[in-house]
Coordinates of N, CA and C in Angstrom, one line a residue:
X961 N 19.3 -9.2 1.1 CA 17.9 -10.0 0.6 C 17.1 -8.7 1.2
X962 N 16.3 -8.4 0.1 CA 15.3 -7.7 0.2 C 13.9 -8.2 0.8
X963 N 13.8 -7.0 2.2 CA 12.4 -7.3 3.0 C 11.9 -6.3 2.9
X964 N 10.1 -6.5 2.9 CA 9.2 -5.6 3.3 C 8.2 -6.0 3.8
X965 N 8.1 -5.3 5.0 CA 7.3 -5.6 6.2 C 6.4 -4.8 6.2
X966 N 4.9 -5.1 6.2 CA 3.9 -4.2 6.5 C 3.3 -4.1 8.1
X967 N 2.7 -2.4 8.0 CA 1.8 -3.0 9.5 C 1.2 -1.9 9.5
X968 N 0.0 -1.9 10.5 CA -0.6 -0.9 10.7 C -2.2 -1.7 10.3
X969 N -2.7 -2.4 9.5 CA -4.2 -2.6 9.5 C -4.8 -3.2 10.5
X970 N -6.1 -3.7 10.4 CA -7.0 -3.4 11.1 C -8.6 -3.6 11.1
X971 N -9.2 -3.6 12.2 CA -10.4 -3.5 11.7 C -11.3 -1.9 12.1
X972 N -11.7 -1.4 10.9 CA -12.0 0.1 11.2 C -13.6 0.6 10.6
X973 N -14.1 1.4 11.3 CA -15.9 1.4 10.9 C -15.6 2.5 9.8
X974 N -17.0 1.9 8.9 CA -17.0 3.0 7.6 C -16.7 4.9 7.8
X975 N -16.2 5.2 7.3 CA -15.8 6.4 7.3 C -14.5 6.7 8.2
X976 N -13.7 5.7 8.8 CA -12.8 5.9 9.5 C -11.6 6.2 9.0
X977 N -10.7 5.8 9.8 CA -8.7 5.9 8.9 C -8.0 5.4 9.2
X978 N -7.3 4.5 8.4 CA -6.0 3.6 9.1 C -4.9 4.5 8.3
X979 N -3.5 4.3 8.5 CA -2.3 4.2 8.1 C -1.8 3.3 8.0
X980 N -1.1 3.0 7.0 CA -0.4 2.0 7.1 C 1.0 2.4 6.7
X981 N 2.2 1.5 7.1 CA 3.1 1.6 7.2 C 4.2 0.0 6.3
X982 N 5.2 0.4 5.7 CA 5.8 -1.0 4.8 C 7.2 0.0 5.2
X983 N 8.1 -1.0 6.2 CA 9.4 -0.9 6.6 C 10.1 -1.6 5.2
X984 N 11.2 -1.2 4.9 CA 12.2 -1.8 3.9 C 13.3 -2.5 3.9
X985 N 14.0 -3.4 4.3 CA 15.6 -3.7 4.7 C 15.8 -3.9 3.2
X986 N 17.4 -3.9 3.4 CA 18.3 -3.9 1.4 C 18.5 -2.9 1.3
X987 N 18.7 -2.5 0.1 CA 19.7 -1.5 -0.1 C 18.3 -1.0 -1.7
X988 N 17.6 -1.4 -1.8 CA 16.7 -1.3 -3.1 C 15.7 0.2 -2.7
X989 N 15.3 0.9 -1.6 CA 14.4 1.7 -1.2 C 14.4 3.2 -2.0
X990 N 15.6 3.1 -2.2 CA 15.9 4.9 -3.1 C 15.9 4.4 -4.2
X991 N 15.9 3.6 -5.0 CA 15.6 3.6 -6.6 C 14.5 3.1 -6.8
X992 N 13.7 2.6 -5.7 CA 12.7 1.6 -6.0 C 11.3 2.9 -6.0
X993 N 10.4 2.4 -7.0 CA 9.2 2.9 -7.4 C 8.3 2.0 -6.1
X994 N 7.9 2.3 -4.9 CA 7.1 2.2 -4.1 C 5.5 2.0 -4.3
X995 N 4.5 0.8 -3.6 CA 3.4 1.0 -4.4 C 2.8 0.5 -3.2
X996 N 1.5 -0.1 -2.9 CA 0.9 -0.4 -2.2 C -0.7 -1.2 -3.6
X997 N -0.7 -2.4 -3.0 CA -1.8 -3.1 -3.8 C -2.8 -4.0 -2.9
X998 N -3.8 -4.3 -3.4 CA -4.5 -4.5 -2.5 C -5.6 -5.7 -3.1
X999 N -6.1 -7.0 -2.2 CA -6.6 -8.1 -3.2 C -8.0 -8.6 -2.6
X1000 N -8.9 -8.0 -2.3 CA -10.2 -8.8 -1.8 C -10.2 -10.0 -2.4
X1001 N -11.4 -10.2 -1.2 CA -11.3 -12.2 -1.1 C -12.1 -12.3 -2.6
X1002 N -11.6 -13.6 -2.9 CA -12.4 -14.0 -4.5 C -11.8 -12.7 -5.5
X1003 N -11.3 -11.9 -5.2 CA -10.6 -10.8 -6.7 C -9.3 -11.0 -6.6
X1004 N -9.3 -10.5 -8.2 CA -7.7 -10.3 -8.2 C -7.3 -9.1 -7.4
X1005 N -5.8 -9.2 -7.4 CA -4.9 -8.2 -6.6 C -4.8 -6.6 -8.0
X1006 N -5.5 -5.7 -6.9 CA -5.0 -4.4 -7.5 C -4.3 -3.3 -7.3
X1007 N -3.6 -2.5 -8.1 CA -2.8 -1.6 -7.7 C -3.7 -0.5 -7.6
X1008 N -3.2 -0.4 -6.1 CA -3.8 1.0 -5.2 C -3.2 2.2 -5.5
X1009 N -2.2 2.4 -5.4 CA -1.3 3.9 -5.4 C 0.3 3.1 -5.8
X1010 N 1.2 4.4 -6.3 CA 2.4 4.0 -6.4 C 3.3 5.7 -6.4
X1011 N 4.3 5.4 -5.8 CA 5.4 6.9 -5.4 C 6.6 5.9 -6.1
X1012 N 7.2 7.2 -6.9 CA 8.6 7.1 -7.8 C 9.3 7.5 -6.7
X1013 N 10.8 7.2 -6.7 CA 11.8 7.8 -5.8 C 12.1 9.3 -6.0
X1014 N 11.4 10.1 -6.6 CA 11.0 11.6 -7.1 C 10.1 12.0 -6.8
X1015 N 9.0 11.2 -6.1 CA 8.0 11.8 -5.3 C 6.6 11.8 -6.5
X1016 N 6.9 11.2 -7.2 CA 5.5 11.4 -8.1 C 4.7 9.8 -7.9
X1017 N 3.1 10.3 -7.5 CA 2.0 9.4 -7.0 C 1.5 9.0 -8.2
X1018 N 0.7 8.1 -7.7 CA -0.1 7.8 -9.1 C -1.5 7.0 -8.0
X1019 N -3.1 7.0 -8.5 CA -3.8 6.2 -7.5 C -4.4 5.9 -8.8
X1020 N -5.1 4.5 -8.2 CA -6.7 4.2 -8.8 C -7.4 5.2 -8.3
X1021 N -8.3 5.0 -9.7 CA -9.9 6.1 -9.3 C -10.7 6.0 -8.3
X1022 N -10.6 4.7 -7.7 CA -11.6 4.4 -6.5 C -10.9 5.1 -5.1
X1023 N -9.4 5.3 -5.2 CA -9.4 5.9 -3.9 C -9.2 7.4 -4.3
X1024 N -8.8 7.9 -5.4 CA -8.4 9.5 -5.2 C -9.4 10.5 -4.5
X1025 N -8.7 10.7 -3.8 CA -9.1 12.0 -3.1 C -9.3 11.6 -1.1
X1026 N -9.1 10.1 -1.3 CA -9.5 9.8 0.0 C -8.0 8.9 0.7
X1027 N -7.2 8.6 -0.1 CA -5.9 7.7 -0.2 C -4.5 8.8 -0.3
X1028 N -3.3 8.5 0.7 CA -2.8 9.1 0.0 C -1.0 8.5 0.5
X1029 N -0.2 8.3 -0.6 CA 0.8 7.2 -0.5 C 2.3 8.4 -0.4
X1030 N 2.9 8.3 0.6 CA 4.2 9.1 1.1 C 5.5 8.1 1.1
X1031 N 6.6 8.7 1.0 CA 7.5 7.7 1.4 C 8.9 8.8 2.8
X1032 N 9.2 8.0 3.5 CA 10.3 8.9 3.9 C 11.8 7.9 3.8
X1033 N 12.4 8.7 3.0 CA 13.3 7.7 2.4 C 14.5 8.0 3.7
X1034 N 14.8 8.7 4.4 CA 15.9 8.5 5.6 C 15.0 7.1 6.2
X1035 N 14.4 6.5 6.6 CA 13.5 5.8 7.0 C 13.1 4.6 6.4
X1036 N 13.5 4.1 5.0 CA 13.2 3.1 4.1 C 11.9 2.9 4.1
X1037 N 11.3 3.8 4.4 CA 9.6 3.5 5.0 C 8.7 3.8 3.9
X1038 N 7.9 3.3 3.5 CA 6.3 3.8 2.3 C 5.6 3.5 3.5
X1039 N 4.0 4.6 3.1 CA 2.9 4.7 3.9 C 2.0 4.8 3.2
X1040 N 0.6 4.9 3.7 CA -1.0 4.5 2.7 C -1.8 5.4 3.8
X1041 N -2.1 6.4 3.9 CA -2.9 7.5 4.9 C -4.2 7.0 4.1
X1042 N -5.0 6.3 4.8 CA -6.6 6.1 4.4 C -7.8 6.8 5.0
X1043 N -8.2 7.4 4.7 CA -9.5 8.2 5.3 C -10.7 7.9 4.4
X1044 N -11.7 8.5 5.1 CA -13.4 7.8 4.5 C -13.2 6.6 4.1
X1045 N -13.2 5.4 4.7 CA -12.7 4.2 4.5 C -14.0 3.8 4.1
X1046 N -14.3 2.9 3.3 CA -15.5 2.4 2.6 C -15.5 1.1 2.8
X1047 N -16.6 0.2 2.9 CA -16.7 -1.2 2.9 C -16.2 -1.6 1.7
X1048 N -16.2 -1.6 0.7 CA -15.3 -1.9 -0.6 C -13.8 -1.6 -0.5
X1049 N -13.2 -1.2 0.6 CA -12.1 -1.1 1.1 C -11.7 -2.4 1.6
X1050 N -12.2 -3.0 1.8 CA -11.8 -4.1 2.5 C -11.1 -5.6 1.9
X1051 N -9.6 -5.6 2.2 CA -8.7 -6.3 1.9 C -7.6 -6.7 2.1
X1052 N -6.4 -7.6 1.7 CA -5.4 -7.4 2.3 C -4.3 -6.8 1.0
X1053 N -3.8 -5.8 2.4 CA -3.0 -4.8 1.5 C -1.8 -4.7 1.4
X1054 N -0.9 -4.9 0.5 CA 0.4 -5.7 0.2 C 1.5 -4.3 -0.2
X1055 N 2.7 -4.2 0.2 CA 3.5 -3.5 -0.2 C 4.1 -4.1 -1.3
X1056 N 4.4 -3.5 -2.0 CA 5.8 -3.5 -3.1 C 7.0 -2.7 -3.4
X1057 N 8.0 -3.0 -3.7 CA 9.3 -2.6 -4.4 C 9.4 -2.9 -5.7
X1058 N 9.7 -2.1 -6.6 CA 9.9 -2.2 -8.1 C 11.2 -1.8 -8.2
X1059 N 12.2 -2.5 -8.9 CA 13.4 -1.5 -9.2 C 14.0 -2.4 -10.4
X1060 N 14.0 -1.9 -11.4 CA 14.1 -2.2 -12.7 C 13.2 -3.3 -13.3
X1061 N 13.7 -5.0 -13.5 CA 13.0 -5.5 -13.5 C 12.3 -6.6 -12.2
X1062 N 12.9 -6.2 -11.0 CA 12.8 -6.8 -10.1 C 11.4 -6.5 -9.3
X1063 N 10.6 -7.4 -8.8 CA 9.6 -6.8 -7.8 C 9.6 -7.3 -6.6
X1064 N 9.5 -7.0 -5.7 CA 9.5 -7.4 -4.0 C 7.9 -7.5 -3.6
X1065 N 7.8 -8.3 -2.5 CA 6.4 -8.0 -1.9 C 6.4 -8.4 -0.5
X1066 N 5.7 -7.7 0.1 CA 5.5 -8.0 1.6 C 4.6 -8.8 1.8
X1067 N 4.4 -9.4 2.8 CA 3.1 -10.3 3.7 C 2.1 -10.1 3.6
X1068 N 2.0 -8.9 3.1 CA 0.0 -8.3 3.4 C -0.2 -7.9 4.9
X1069 N -0.9 -7.1 4.9 CA -1.9 -6.9 6.1 C -3.5 -7.0 5.7
X1070 N -4.1 -7.3 6.8 CA -5.5 -6.7 6.7 C -6.4 -5.9 7.0
X1071 N -7.2 -5.2 6.0 CA -8.1 -4.2 6.5 C -9.0 -4.5 6.4
X1072 N -10.2 -4.2 6.8 CA -11.8 -4.6 7.1 C -12.0 -3.5 7.7
X1073 N -13.5 -3.4 7.0 CA -14.0 -1.9 7.2 C -15.5 -2.5 7.1
X1074 N -15.7 -2.5 8.4 CA -17.4 -3.0 8.6 C -17.8 -2.2 10.4
X1075 N -19.0 -2.1 10.2 CA -19.8 -1.2 11.3 C -20.3 -2.5 12.3

């Protein structure tokens, strides 16, 4: 059974930083494209960043230059370093792993950017 468990969310002031982690159990990690999504209140879930098994990264335009996705294949963990946070980054952040036609999700972690 595949499980994804996020951690690292919380309350931070504008301009601050947070690092999200997603630990993955099961056998998918090394073959999976891992990603972070977010869903703000009353908005649709949106893709934030992805990283392929080979390390190719992609970002939504609104976070380019501020967020960095990375993966540690030895620890089966993917990270999202978020810098220069803005109030509009406030959302529940979800970790996802995709292998072929299967996609797996974590339970989400709340990130609130507010003074």
